[in-house]
PDB file of C-alpha atoms in Angstrom:
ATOM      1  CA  UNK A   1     107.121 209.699 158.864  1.00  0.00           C
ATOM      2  CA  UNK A   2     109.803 208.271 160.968  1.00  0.00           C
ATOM      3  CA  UNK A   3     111.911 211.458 160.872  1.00  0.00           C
ATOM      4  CA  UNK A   4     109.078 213.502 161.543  1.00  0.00           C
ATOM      5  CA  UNK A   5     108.124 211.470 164.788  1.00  0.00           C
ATOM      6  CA  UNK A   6     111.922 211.656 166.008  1.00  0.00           C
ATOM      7  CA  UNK A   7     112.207 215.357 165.601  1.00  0.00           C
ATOM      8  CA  UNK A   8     108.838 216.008 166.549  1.00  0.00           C
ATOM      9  CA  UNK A   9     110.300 213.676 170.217  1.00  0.00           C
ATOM     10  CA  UNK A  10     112.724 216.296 170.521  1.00  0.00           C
ATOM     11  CA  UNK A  11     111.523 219.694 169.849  1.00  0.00           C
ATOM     12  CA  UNK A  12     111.678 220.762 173.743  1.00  0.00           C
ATOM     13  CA  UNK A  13     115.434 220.063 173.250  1.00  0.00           C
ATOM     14  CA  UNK A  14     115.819 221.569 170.242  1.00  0.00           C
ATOM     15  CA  UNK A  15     114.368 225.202 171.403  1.00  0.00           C
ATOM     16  CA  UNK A  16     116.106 224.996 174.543  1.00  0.00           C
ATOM     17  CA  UNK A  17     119.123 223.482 174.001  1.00  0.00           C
ATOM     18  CA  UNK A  18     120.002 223.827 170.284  1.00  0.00           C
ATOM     19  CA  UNK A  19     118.599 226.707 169.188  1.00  0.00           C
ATOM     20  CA  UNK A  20     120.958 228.840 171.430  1.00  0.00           C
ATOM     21  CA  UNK A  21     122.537 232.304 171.047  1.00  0.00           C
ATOM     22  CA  UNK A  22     125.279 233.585 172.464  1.00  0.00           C
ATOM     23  CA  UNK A  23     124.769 237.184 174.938  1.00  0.00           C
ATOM     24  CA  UNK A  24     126.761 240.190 175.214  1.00  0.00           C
ATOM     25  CA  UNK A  25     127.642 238.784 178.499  1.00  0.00           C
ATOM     26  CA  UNK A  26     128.365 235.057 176.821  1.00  0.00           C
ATOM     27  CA  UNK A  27     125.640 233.420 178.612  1.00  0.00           C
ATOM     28  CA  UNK A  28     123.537 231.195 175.980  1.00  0.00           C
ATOM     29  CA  UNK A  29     119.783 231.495 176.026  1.00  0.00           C
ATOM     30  CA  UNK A  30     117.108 230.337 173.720  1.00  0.00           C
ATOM     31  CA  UNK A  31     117.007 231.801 170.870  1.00  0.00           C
ATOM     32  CA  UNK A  32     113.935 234.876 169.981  1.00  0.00           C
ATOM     33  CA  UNK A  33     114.128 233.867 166.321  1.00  0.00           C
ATOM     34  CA  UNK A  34     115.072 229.857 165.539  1.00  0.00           C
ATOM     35  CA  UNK A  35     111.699 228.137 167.031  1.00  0.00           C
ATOM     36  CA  UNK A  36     111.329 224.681 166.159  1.00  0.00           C
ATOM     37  CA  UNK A  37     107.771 224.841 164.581  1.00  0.00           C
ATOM     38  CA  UNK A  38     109.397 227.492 162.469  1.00  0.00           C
ATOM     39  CA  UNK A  39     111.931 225.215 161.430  1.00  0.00           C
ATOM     40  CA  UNK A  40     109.620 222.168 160.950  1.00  0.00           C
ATOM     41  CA  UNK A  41     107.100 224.576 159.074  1.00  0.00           C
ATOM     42  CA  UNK A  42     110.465 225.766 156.658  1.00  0.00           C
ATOM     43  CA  UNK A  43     111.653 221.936 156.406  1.00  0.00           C
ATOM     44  CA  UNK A  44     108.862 220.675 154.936  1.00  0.00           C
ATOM     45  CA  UNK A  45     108.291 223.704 152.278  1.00  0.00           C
ATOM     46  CA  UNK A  46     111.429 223.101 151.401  1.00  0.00           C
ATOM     47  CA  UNK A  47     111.858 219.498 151.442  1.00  0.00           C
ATOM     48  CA  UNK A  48     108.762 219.380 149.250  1.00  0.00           C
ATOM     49  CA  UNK A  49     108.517 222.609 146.969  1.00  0.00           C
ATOM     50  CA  UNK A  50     112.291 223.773 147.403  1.00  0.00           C
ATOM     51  CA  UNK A  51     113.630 227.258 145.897  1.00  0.00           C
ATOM     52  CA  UNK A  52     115.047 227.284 142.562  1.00  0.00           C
ATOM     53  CA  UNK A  53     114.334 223.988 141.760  1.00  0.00           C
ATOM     54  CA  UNK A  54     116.771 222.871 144.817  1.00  0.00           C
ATOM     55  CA  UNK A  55     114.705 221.224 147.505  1.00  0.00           C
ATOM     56  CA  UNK A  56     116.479 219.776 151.093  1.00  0.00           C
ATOM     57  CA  UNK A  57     117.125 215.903 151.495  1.00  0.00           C
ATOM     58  CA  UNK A  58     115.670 214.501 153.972  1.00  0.00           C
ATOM     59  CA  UNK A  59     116.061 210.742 152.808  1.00  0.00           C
ATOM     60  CA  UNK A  60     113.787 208.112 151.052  1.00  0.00           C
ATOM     61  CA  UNK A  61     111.593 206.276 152.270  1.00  0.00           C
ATOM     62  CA  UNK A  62     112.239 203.361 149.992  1.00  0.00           C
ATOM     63  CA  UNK A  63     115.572 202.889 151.591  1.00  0.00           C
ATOM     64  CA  UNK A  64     115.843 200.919 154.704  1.00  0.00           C
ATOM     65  CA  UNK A  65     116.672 203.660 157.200  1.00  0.00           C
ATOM     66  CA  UNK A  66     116.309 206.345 154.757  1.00  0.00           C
ATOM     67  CA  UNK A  67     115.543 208.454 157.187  1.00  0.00           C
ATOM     68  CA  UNK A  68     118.726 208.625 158.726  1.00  0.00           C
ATOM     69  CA  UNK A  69     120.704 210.190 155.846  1.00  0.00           C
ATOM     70  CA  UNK A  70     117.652 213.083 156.223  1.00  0.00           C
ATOM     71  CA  UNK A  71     118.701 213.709 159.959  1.00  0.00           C
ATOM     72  CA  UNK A  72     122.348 213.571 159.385  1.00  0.00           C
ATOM     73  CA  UNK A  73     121.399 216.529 156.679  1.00  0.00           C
ATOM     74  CA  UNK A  74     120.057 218.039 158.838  1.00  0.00           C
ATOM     75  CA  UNK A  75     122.255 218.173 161.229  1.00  0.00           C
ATOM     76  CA  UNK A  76     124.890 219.319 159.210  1.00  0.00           C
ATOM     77  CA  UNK A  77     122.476 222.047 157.768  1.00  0.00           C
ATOM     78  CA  UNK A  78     121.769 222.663 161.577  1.00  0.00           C
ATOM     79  CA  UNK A  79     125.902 223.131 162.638  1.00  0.00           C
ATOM     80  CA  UNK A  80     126.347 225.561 159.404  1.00  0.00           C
ATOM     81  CA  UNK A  81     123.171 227.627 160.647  1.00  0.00           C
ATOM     82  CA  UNK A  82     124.616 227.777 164.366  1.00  0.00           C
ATOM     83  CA  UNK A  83     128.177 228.386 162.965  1.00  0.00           C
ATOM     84  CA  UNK A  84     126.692 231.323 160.451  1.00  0.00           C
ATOM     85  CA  UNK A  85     123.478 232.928 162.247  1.00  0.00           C
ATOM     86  CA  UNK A  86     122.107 231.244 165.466  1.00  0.00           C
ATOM     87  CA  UNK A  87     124.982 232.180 168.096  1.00  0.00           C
ATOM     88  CA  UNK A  88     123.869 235.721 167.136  1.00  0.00           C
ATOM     89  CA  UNK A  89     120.276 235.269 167.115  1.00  0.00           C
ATOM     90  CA  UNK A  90     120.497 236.638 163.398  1.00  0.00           C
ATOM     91  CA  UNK A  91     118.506 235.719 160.057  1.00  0.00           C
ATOM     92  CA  UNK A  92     121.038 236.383 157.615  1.00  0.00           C
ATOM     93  CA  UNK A  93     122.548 233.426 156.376  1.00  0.00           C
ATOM     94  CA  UNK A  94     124.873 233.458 153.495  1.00  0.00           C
ATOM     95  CA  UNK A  95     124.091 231.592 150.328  1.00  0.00           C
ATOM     96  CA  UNK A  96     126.698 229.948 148.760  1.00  0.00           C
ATOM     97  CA  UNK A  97     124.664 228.854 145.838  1.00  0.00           C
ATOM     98  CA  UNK A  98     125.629 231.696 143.660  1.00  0.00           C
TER      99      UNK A  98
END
């Protein structure tokens, strides 16, 4: 719940000022394909069903500040994305799983 209610207090910032890609003429605009409800939608399929029998941490909520280990996941799964496929407004990410 907690980590829900802090993303969900920042998903203006996150469309407009994370989920950036880079133009031909290197200005950086929101992107047309990372949307935040997208994201939130994906997060919680895959925090909760996963793929493969993997499924994202997001933390526990039997842990005092559990939370917090899900949003530092996430922002490391977030920096990989931008690193990989947002600066190019691309879905193609590479899986490293194989």
């Amino acid at each position: 719940v907690e980590m829900g209610n802090t993303l969900e207090s920042v998903k203006d910032e996150i469309d407009n000022k994370l989920f950036l890609y880079q133009t031909p003429a290197f200005q950086w605009i929101p992107s047309s394909v990372y949307r935040y409800d997208d994201f939130k939608e994906s997060l919680y399929i895959m925090a909760t069903e996963g793929v493969a029998g993997k499924k994202f941490y997001i933390g526990e909520n039997d842990v005092e500040n559990g939370h917090v280990y899900g949003l530092v996941n996430i922002a490391a799964f977030l920096a990989q994305s931008m690193k990989e496929t947002i600066q190019y407004d691309a879905c193609d990410e590479n899986s490293w799983d194989l």
